[in-house]
Amino acid sequence: MGNCLSMNKHFEGRYEVELKYRLTSRVQFLALLANKNPEVMHEDNLEHDTYFDLPDASLANQNKSVCIREIQPSGIMLWIVKGPEADRCEAVNINHVGKARSMLNTMGYHQVLEVKKLRSIYFIGKFHLTVDTFEGLGEFAELAIMTEDESKLEIYRQELLSLASELGLFAEQLETRSYRELIHELEGDRL
């Protein structure tokens, strides 16, 4: 069982193929997952994500995001950059969340969103799976793989679709919007 993302090959690469599904039954999904004897990285950790952008929203306009993530109780802290391509994702371990946030503020970035979720991470072979719970938003499973090899993205996408089917996940549950988009929609509905 790993306790640090930097020590785990599952999280290395510039590209990430990720399929996100809205769960109809977390219990049923976890039972099917358990049948595959996954390796457990951690279960039910609280992830606190702080998203940043420039005042003119230039990152969002370029389909990019910058996020500082703190995971407790595991103690993992990450700087994550996604985009502009849907499969582009890079993350690096950091040692001090407060200083990273301060550095972004010094460079002119400001906080645009704060997200907290309960997350469990599992490994099945070369793939990593996350099970996320958001208050007010629901429960989700993400099946993913990171790679440096852009030529393998479509092959991995097909393999993940096959794995999803084995885990009882179907096309109508597929969620293509980011958590950030889903939260903005939810907040917009409350206004």
Coordinates of N, CA and C in Angstrom, one line a residue:
M1 N 0.8 -1.2 0.0 CA 0.0 0.0 0.0 C 0.9 1.2 0.0
G2 N 0.7 2.1 -1.0 CA 1.5 3.3 -1.1 C 1.0 4.4 -0.2
N3 N 1.9 5.3 0.2 CA 1.4 6.4 1.0 C 1.8 7.8 0.4
C4 N 2.4 7.7 -0.8 CA 2.9 8.9 -1.4 C 2.7 8.8 -2.9
L5 N 2.0 9.8 -3.5 CA 1.8 9.7 -4.9 C 3.1 9.8 -5.8
S6 N 4.1 10.5 -5.3 CA 5.3 10.6 -6.1 C 6.0 9.2 -6.1
M7 N 5.8 8.3 -5.2 CA 6.4 7.0 -5.2 C 5.7 6.0 -6.0
N8 N 4.5 6.4 -6.6 CA 3.7 5.5 -7.3 C 3.7 5.7 -8.8
K9 N 4.1 4.7 -9.6 CA 4.2 4.9 -11.0 C 2.8 5.2 -11.7
H10 N 1.7 4.8 -11.0 CA 0.4 5.1 -11.5 C 0.1 6.6 -11.8
F11 N 0.9 7.5 -11.1 CA 0.6 8.9 -11.2 C 1.7 9.6 -12.0
E12 N 2.5 8.9 -12.8 CA 3.5 9.5 -13.6 C 3.1 9.7 -15.1
G13 N 3.3 10.8 -15.6 CA 3.0 11.0 -17.1 C 2.4 12.4 -17.3
R14 N 2.4 12.9 -18.5 CA 1.9 14.2 -18.9 C 0.4 14.0 -19.3
Y15 N 0.0 12.8 -19.6 CA -1.3 12.6 -20.2 C -2.1 11.7 -19.3
E16 N -3.4 11.9 -19.2 CA -4.2 11.1 -18.4 C -5.5 10.7 -19.2
V17 N -5.8 9.4 -19.3 CA -7.0 9.0 -19.8 C -7.9 8.7 -18.6
E18 N -9.1 9.4 -18.6 CA -9.9 9.3 -17.4 C -11.4 9.2 -17.8
L19 N -12.1 8.2 -17.3 CA -13.5 8.1 -17.5 C -14.2 8.3 -16.1
K20 N -15.1 9.2 -16.1 CA -15.8 9.5 -14.8 C -17.3 9.0 -15.0
Y21 N -17.7 8.3 -14.0 CA -19.1 7.8 -14.0 C -19.8 8.2 -12.7
R22 N -21.1 8.6 -12.9 CA -21.9 8.9 -11.7 C -22.4 7.6 -11.2
L23 N -22.2 7.3 -9.9 CA -22.6 6.0 -9.3 C -24.1 6.0 -9.0
T24 N -24.7 4.9 -9.3 CA -26.1 4.8 -8.9 C -26.1 4.0 -7.5
S25 N -25.1 3.2 -7.3 CA -25.0 2.5 -6.0 C -23.5 2.4 -5.6
R26 N -23.0 3.2 -4.7 CA -21.6 3.1 -4.3 C -21.3 1.7 -3.7
V27 N -22.3 1.2 -2.9 CA -22.1 -0.1 -2.3 C -21.9 -1.2 -3.3
Q28 N -22.8 -1.2 -4.4 CA -22.7 -2.2 -5.4 C -21.4 -2.1 -6.2
F29 N -21.0 -0.8 -6.5 CA -19.7 -0.6 -7.2 C -18.5 -1.2 -6.4
L30 N -18.5 -0.8 -5.1 CA -17.4 -1.3 -4.3 C -17.4 -2.8 -4.1
A31 N -18.5 -3.4 -4.2 CA -18.6 -4.9 -4.1 C -18.0 -5.5 -5.4
L32 N -18.3 -4.9 -6.5 CA -17.8 -5.4 -7.8 C -16.3 -5.2 -7.8
L33 N -15.8 -4.0 -7.3 CA -14.4 -3.7 -7.3 C -13.7 -4.7 -6.4
A34 N -14.3 -5.0 -5.2 CA -13.6 -5.9 -4.3 C -13.4 -7.3 -4.9
N35 N -14.3 -7.7 -5.8 CA -14.1 -9.0 -6.5 C -12.8 -9.0 -7.4
K36 N -12.3 -7.9 -7.7 CA -11.1 -7.8 -8.5 C -9.8 -7.7 -7.7
N37 N -10.0 -7.8 -6.4 CA -8.9 -7.7 -5.4 C -7.9 -6.5 -5.7
P38 N -8.5 -5.3 -5.6 CA -7.6 -4.1 -5.9 C -6.6 -3.9 -4.8
E39 N -5.5 -3.2 -5.2 CA -4.6 -2.7 -4.2 C -5.2 -1.4 -3.7
V40 N -5.2 -1.2 -2.4 CA -5.8 0.0 -1.8 C -4.6 1.0 -1.5
M41 N -4.8 2.2 -2.1 CA -3.8 3.3 -1.7 C -4.2 3.9 -0.4
H42 N -5.5 4.5 -0.5 CA -6.1 5.0 0.8 C -7.6 5.0 0.6
E43 N -8.3 5.0 1.7 CA -9.8 5.0 1.7 C -10.3 6.2 2.5
D44 N -11.3 6.8 2.0 CA -12.0 7.9 2.7 C -11.1 9.0 3.2
N45 N -10.2 9.5 2.4 CA -9.4 10.6 2.7 C -10.1 11.9 2.3
L46 N -10.0 13.0 3.0 CA -10.6 14.2 2.6 C -9.6 15.0 1.7
E47 N -10.0 15.3 0.5 CA -9.2 16.1 -0.4 C -9.8 17.5 -0.4
H48 N -8.9 18.5 -0.2 CA -9.3 19.9 -0.2 C -8.5 20.5 -1.4
D49 N -9.3 20.9 -2.4 CA -8.7 21.5 -3.6 C -9.0 23.0 -3.7
T50 N -8.0 23.7 -4.0 CA -8.1 25.2 -4.1 C -7.7 25.5 -5.6
Y51 N -8.6 26.0 -6.4 CA -8.4 26.4 -7.8 C -8.1 27.8 -7.9
F52 N -7.1 28.1 -8.8 CA -6.7 29.5 -9.0 C -6.8 29.9 -10.5
D53 N -7.0 31.2 -10.7 CA -7.0 31.7 -12.1 C -6.5 33.2 -12.0
L54 N -6.2 33.8 -13.1 CA -5.9 35.2 -13.2 C -7.2 36.0 -13.2
P55 N -7.2 37.3 -12.8 CA -8.4 38.1 -12.8 C -9.3 38.0 -14.1
D56 N -8.6 37.9 -15.2 CA -9.3 37.9 -16.5 C -9.8 36.5 -16.9
A57 N -9.7 35.5 -16.0 CA -10.1 34.1 -16.2 C -9.4 33.5 -17.4
S58 N -8.2 33.9 -17.7 CA -7.5 33.5 -18.9 C -7.2 32.0 -18.8
L59 N -6.9 31.4 -17.7 CA -6.7 29.9 -17.6 C -8.0 29.2 -18.0
A60 N -9.1 29.6 -17.4 CA -10.4 28.9 -17.7 C -10.7 29.1 -19.2
N61 N -10.4 30.3 -19.8 CA -10.7 30.5 -21.2 C -9.8 29.7 -22.1
Q62 N -8.7 29.2 -21.6 CA -7.8 28.4 -22.4 C -8.0 26.9 -22.1
N63 N -9.0 26.6 -21.3 CA -9.3 25.2 -20.8 C -8.2 24.6 -20.0
K64 N -7.6 25.5 -19.1 CA -6.5 25.1 -18.2 C -7.0 25.3 -16.8
S65 N -6.4 24.5 -15.9 CA -6.7 24.8 -14.5 C -5.4 24.5 -13.6
V66 N -5.3 25.3 -12.6 CA -4.3 25.2 -11.6 C -4.9 24.9 -10.2
C67 N -4.5 23.9 -9.6 CA -5.1 23.5 -8.3 C -4.0 23.1 -7.3
I68 N -4.2 23.5 -6.1 CA -3.4 23.0 -5.0 C -4.3 22.1 -4.2
R69 N -3.8 20.9 -4.0 CA -4.6 19.8 -3.3 C -3.9 19.4 -2.0
E70 N -4.7 19.3 -0.9 CA -4.2 18.8 0.3 C -5.0 17.6 0.7
I71 N -4.4 16.4 1.0 CA -5.1 15.2 1.3 C -4.8 14.8 2.7
Q72 N -5.9 14.6 3.5 CA -5.8 14.2 4.9 C -6.6 13.0 5.2
P73 N -6.2 12.0 6.0 CA -5.0 12.1 6.8 C -3.7 11.7 6.2
S74 N -3.7 11.4 4.9 CA -2.4 10.9 4.3 C -1.3 11.9 4.3
G75 N -1.6 13.2 4.3 CA -0.6 14.2 4.3 C 0.0 14.6 3.0
I76 N -0.6 14.0 1.9 CA -0.1 14.3 0.6 C -0.5 15.8 0.2
M77 N 0.4 16.5 -0.5 CA 0.1 17.8 -0.9 C 0.6 17.9 -2.4
L78 N -0.3 18.4 -3.3 CA 0.0 18.4 -4.7 C -0.2 19.8 -5.4
W79 N 0.5 20.1 -6.4 CA 0.3 21.2 -7.3 C -0.1 20.5 -8.6
I80 N -1.3 20.8 -9.1 CA -1.9 20.1 -10.3 C -2.2 21.1 -11.4
V81 N -1.8 20.8 -12.6 CA -2.1 21.6 -13.7 C -2.8 20.7 -14.8
K82 N -4.0 21.1 -15.2 CA -4.7 20.3 -16.3 C -4.9 21.2 -17.5
G83 N -4.9 20.6 -18.7 CA -5.3 21.2 -19.9 C -4.0 21.7 -20.7
P84 N -4.2 22.3 -21.8 CA -5.5 22.7 -22.4 C -6.2 21.5 -23.1
E85 N -5.4 20.4 -23.5 CA -6.1 19.2 -24.0 C -6.8 18.5 -22.9
A86 N -7.9 17.8 -23.2 CA -8.6 17.1 -22.2 C -7.8 16.0 -21.5
D87 N -6.8 15.4 -22.2 CA -6.0 14.4 -21.6 C -4.7 14.9 -20.9
R88 N -4.5 16.2 -20.9 CA -3.3 16.7 -20.4 C -3.4 17.0 -18.9
C89 N -2.5 16.4 -18.1 CA -2.6 16.5 -16.6 C -1.2 16.3 -16.1
E90 N -0.7 17.2 -15.3 CA 0.6 17.0 -14.6 C 0.4 17.4 -13.1
A91 N 1.1 16.7 -12.3 CA 1.0 16.9 -10.8 C 2.4 16.8 -10.2
V92 N 2.7 17.5 -9.2 CA 4.0 17.4 -8.5 C 3.7 17.5 -7.0
N93 N 4.4 16.8 -6.2 CA 4.3 16.9 -4.8 C 4.9 18.2 -4.3
I94 N 4.3 18.8 -3.3 CA 4.8 20.0 -2.7 C 4.9 19.7 -1.2
N95 N 5.6 20.6 -0.5 CA 5.8 20.4 1.0 C 5.0 21.4 1.8
H96 N 4.5 22.4 1.2 CA 3.8 23.5 2.0 C 2.7 24.1 1.2
V97 N 1.4 23.7 1.5 CA 0.3 24.2 0.8 C 0.1 25.7 1.0
G98 N 0.3 26.2 2.2 CA 0.2 27.7 2.4 C 1.1 28.5 1.6
K99 N 2.4 28.1 1.5 CA 3.4 28.8 0.7 C 3.0 28.7 -0.8
A100 N 2.5 27.6 -1.3 CA 2.2 27.4 -2.7 C 1.0 28.4 -3.0
R101 N 0.0 28.4 -2.2 CA -1.1 29.4 -2.4 C -0.6 30.8 -2.4
S102 N 0.3 31.1 -1.4 CA 0.8 32.5 -1.3 C 1.6 32.8 -2.6
M103 N 2.4 31.9 -3.1 CA 3.2 32.2 -4.3 C 2.3 32.5 -5.5
L104 N 1.2 31.7 -5.6 CA 0.2 32.0 -6.7 C -0.4 33.3 -6.6
N105 N -0.8 33.7 -5.3 CA -1.3 35.1 -5.1 C -0.3 36.1 -5.5
T106 N 1.0 35.9 -5.1 CA 2.0 36.9 -5.4 C 2.2 37.1 -7.0
M107 N 1.9 36.0 -7.7 CA 2.0 36.0 -9.2 C 0.8 36.6 -9.8
G108 N -0.2 37.0 -9.0 CA -1.4 37.6 -9.6 C -2.6 36.7 -9.7
Y109 N -2.4 35.4 -9.3 CA -3.6 34.5 -9.3 C -4.4 34.7 -8.1
H110 N -5.7 34.4 -8.2 CA -6.6 34.4 -7.1 C -7.4 33.2 -7.0
Q111 N -7.9 32.9 -5.8 CA -8.7 31.7 -5.6 C -10.1 31.9 -6.3
V112 N -10.5 30.9 -7.1 CA -11.7 31.0 -7.8 C -12.7 29.9 -7.4
L113 N -12.2 28.9 -6.7 CA -13.1 27.8 -6.3 C -12.4 26.9 -5.2
E114 N -13.2 26.5 -4.3 CA -12.7 25.6 -3.2 C -13.6 24.3 -3.2
V115 N -13.0 23.2 -3.3 CA -13.8 21.9 -3.4 C -13.2 20.9 -2.3
K116 N -14.2 20.3 -1.6 CA -13.8 19.3 -0.7 C -14.6 18.0 -1.1
K117 N -13.8 16.9 -1.1 CA -14.5 15.6 -1.4 C -13.8 14.5 -0.6
L118 N -14.6 13.5 -0.4 CA -14.1 12.3 0.3 C -13.7 11.3 -0.8
R119 N -12.4 10.9 -0.8 CA -11.9 10.1 -1.9 C -11.2 8.8 -1.4
S120 N -11.4 7.7 -2.1 CA -10.7 6.5 -1.9 C -10.0 6.2 -3.3
I121 N -8.7 5.7 -3.2 CA -8.0 5.4 -4.4 C -7.6 3.9 -4.4
Y122 N -7.8 3.2 -5.5 CA -7.5 1.8 -5.7 C -6.7 1.6 -6.9
F123 N -6.0 0.5 -7.0 CA -5.2 0.1 -8.2 C -5.7 -1.3 -8.7
I124 N -5.9 -1.4 -10.0 CA -6.1 -2.7 -10.6 C -5.2 -2.7 -11.8
G125 N -4.1 -3.5 -11.6 CA -3.1 -3.5 -12.7 C -2.5 -2.1 -12.9
K126 N -2.5 -1.7 -14.2 CA -1.9 -0.4 -14.5 C -2.8 0.8 -14.3
F127 N -4.1 0.5 -14.0 CA -5.1 1.5 -13.8 C -5.3 1.9 -12.4
H128 N -5.7 3.2 -12.2 CA -6.1 3.7 -10.8 C -7.5 4.1 -10.9
L129 N -8.2 3.8 -9.8 CA -9.6 4.1 -9.7 C -9.9 4.9 -8.4
T130 N -10.7 5.9 -8.6 CA -11.0 6.7 -7.4 C -12.5 6.7 -7.2
V131 N -13.0 6.7 -6.0 CA -14.4 6.7 -5.6 C -14.5 8.0 -4.8
D132 N -15.3 8.9 -5.3 CA -15.5 10.3 -4.7 C -16.9 10.5 -4.2
T133 N -17.0 11.2 -3.1 CA -18.3 11.6 -2.6 C -18.2 13.1 -2.3
F134 N -19.2 13.8 -2.9 CA -19.4 15.2 -2.7 C -20.7 15.5 -2.1
E135 N -20.7 16.3 -1.0 CA -22.0 16.7 -0.4 C -22.8 17.5 -1.4
G136 N -24.0 17.1 -1.7 CA -24.9 17.9 -2.6 C -24.7 17.5 -4.1
L137 N -23.6 16.9 -4.4 CA -23.3 16.6 -5.8 C -23.5 15.1 -6.1
G138 N -23.2 14.2 -5.2 CA -23.3 12.8 -5.4 C -22.0 12.0 -5.3
E139 N -22.1 10.8 -5.8 CA -20.9 9.9 -5.8 C -20.5 9.5 -7.2
F140 N -19.2 9.4 -7.3 CA -18.6 9.2 -8.6 C -17.5 8.1 -8.6
A141 N -17.2 7.5 -9.7 CA -16.0 6.6 -9.8 C -15.3 7.1 -11.0
E142 N -14.0 7.3 -10.9 CA -13.1 7.6 -12.0 C -12.2 6.5 -12.2
L143 N -12.1 6.1 -13.5 CA -11.1 5.0 -13.9 C -10.1 5.7 -14.8
A144 N -8.8 5.6 -14.5 CA -7.8 6.4 -15.2 C -6.5 5.7 -15.3
I145 N -5.7 6.2 -16.2 CA -4.3 5.9 -16.3 C -3.5 7.1 -16.8
M146 N -2.3 7.2 -16.3 CA -1.4 8.3 -16.7 C -0.3 7.7 -17.6
T147 N 0.2 8.5 -18.5 CA 1.2 8.0 -19.4 C 2.0 9.2 -20.0
E148 N 3.2 8.9 -20.5 CA 4.0 9.8 -21.3 C 3.7 9.6 -22.8
D149 N 3.1 8.4 -23.1 CA 3.0 8.0 -24.5 C 1.6 8.4 -25.1
E150 N 1.6 9.6 -25.8 CA 0.4 10.1 -26.3 C -0.3 9.1 -27.3
S151 N 0.5 8.3 -28.0 CA 0.0 7.3 -29.0 C -0.9 6.2 -28.4
K152 N -0.8 6.0 -27.0 CA -1.5 5.0 -26.4 C -2.9 5.5 -25.8
L153 N -3.2 6.7 -26.0 CA -4.4 7.3 -25.3 C -5.7 6.6 -25.7
E154 N -5.8 6.3 -27.0 CA -7.1 5.7 -27.5 C -7.1 4.2 -27.0
I155 N -6.0 3.5 -27.1 CA -5.9 2.1 -26.6 C -6.3 2.0 -25.1
Y156 N -5.8 2.9 -24.3 CA -6.1 3.0 -22.9 C -7.6 3.3 -22.7
R157 N -8.1 4.2 -23.5 CA -9.5 4.6 -23.4 C -10.4 3.3 -23.6
Q158 N -10.1 2.5 -24.6 CA -10.9 1.3 -24.9 C -10.7 0.3 -23.7
E159 N -9.5 0.2 -23.2 CA -9.3 -0.7 -22.0 C -10.1 -0.3 -20.8
L160 N -10.1 1.0 -20.6 CA -10.9 1.5 -19.5 C -12.4 1.3 -19.6
L161 N -12.9 1.5 -20.9 CA -14.3 1.2 -21.1 C -14.6 -0.2 -20.8
S162 N -13.7 -1.1 -21.2 CA -13.9 -2.5 -20.9 C -14.0 -2.8 -19.4
L163 N -13.0 -2.2 -18.7 CA -13.0 -2.3 -17.2 C -14.2 -1.8 -16.6
A164 N -14.7 -0.6 -17.1 CA -15.9 0.0 -16.5 C -17.1 -1.0 -16.7
S165 N -17.2 -1.6 -17.8 CA -18.3 -2.6 -18.0 C -18.2 -3.7 -17.0
E166 N -17.0 -4.2 -16.8 CA -16.8 -5.3 -15.8 C -17.2 -4.8 -14.4
L167 N -17.1 -3.5 -14.1 CA -17.4 -3.0 -12.8 C -18.9 -2.5 -12.7
G168 N -19.7 -2.8 -13.7 CA -21.1 -2.5 -13.7 C -21.4 -1.0 -14.0
L169 N -20.5 -0.4 -14.7 CA -20.7 1.0 -15.1 C -21.0 1.1 -16.6
F170 N -22.0 1.9 -16.9 CA -22.6 1.9 -18.2 C -22.5 3.3 -18.8
A171 N -22.6 3.4 -20.2 CA -22.4 4.7 -20.9 C -23.4 5.8 -20.4
E172 N -24.6 5.4 -20.0 CA -25.5 6.5 -19.5 C -25.1 7.1 -18.2
Q173 N -24.1 6.5 -17.5 CA -23.6 7.0 -16.2 C -22.4 7.9 -16.5
L174 N -21.9 7.9 -17.7 CA -20.6 8.6 -18.0 C -20.9 10.1 -17.8
E175 N -19.9 10.7 -17.0 CA -20.0 12.2 -16.8 C -18.8 12.8 -17.4
T176 N -19.1 13.7 -18.4 CA -18.0 14.3 -19.2 C -17.6 15.7 -18.6
R177 N -18.4 16.2 -17.7 CA -18.1 17.5 -17.1 C -17.1 17.3 -16.0
S178 N -16.3 18.3 -15.8 CA -15.3 18.2 -14.7 C -16.1 18.5 -13.4
Y179 N -15.5 18.1 -12.2 CA -16.1 18.4 -11.0 C -16.3 19.9 -10.8
R180 N -15.4 20.7 -11.3 CA -15.4 22.1 -11.2 C -16.7 22.6 -12.0
E181 N -16.9 22.1 -13.2 CA -18.1 22.5 -13.9 C -19.4 22.1 -13.2
L182 N -19.4 20.9 -12.7 CA -20.6 20.4 -11.9 C -20.9 21.2 -10.7
I183 N -19.9 21.6 -10.0 CA -20.1 22.5 -8.8 C -20.6 23.9 -9.2
H184 N -20.0 24.4 -10.3 CA -20.5 25.7 -10.8 C -22.0 25.7 -11.1
E185 N -22.4 24.6 -11.8 CA -23.8 24.4 -12.2 C -24.6 24.3 -10.9
L186 N -24.2 23.5 -10.0 CA -24.9 23.4 -8.7 C -25.1 24.7 -8.0
E187 N -24.0 25.4 -7.9 CA -24.0 26.8 -7.3 C -24.9 27.7 -8.0
G188 N -24.9 27.6 -9.4 CA -25.7 28.5 -10.2 C -27.2 28.2 -9.9
D189 N -27.5 26.9 -9.7 CA -28.9 26.6 -9.4 C -29.4 27.1 -8.1
R190 N -28.5 27.3 -7.2 CA -28.8 27.8 -5.8 C -29.0 29.3 -5.8
L191 N -28.5 30.0 -6.8 CA -28.6 31.5 -6.8 C -30.0 32.0 -7.2

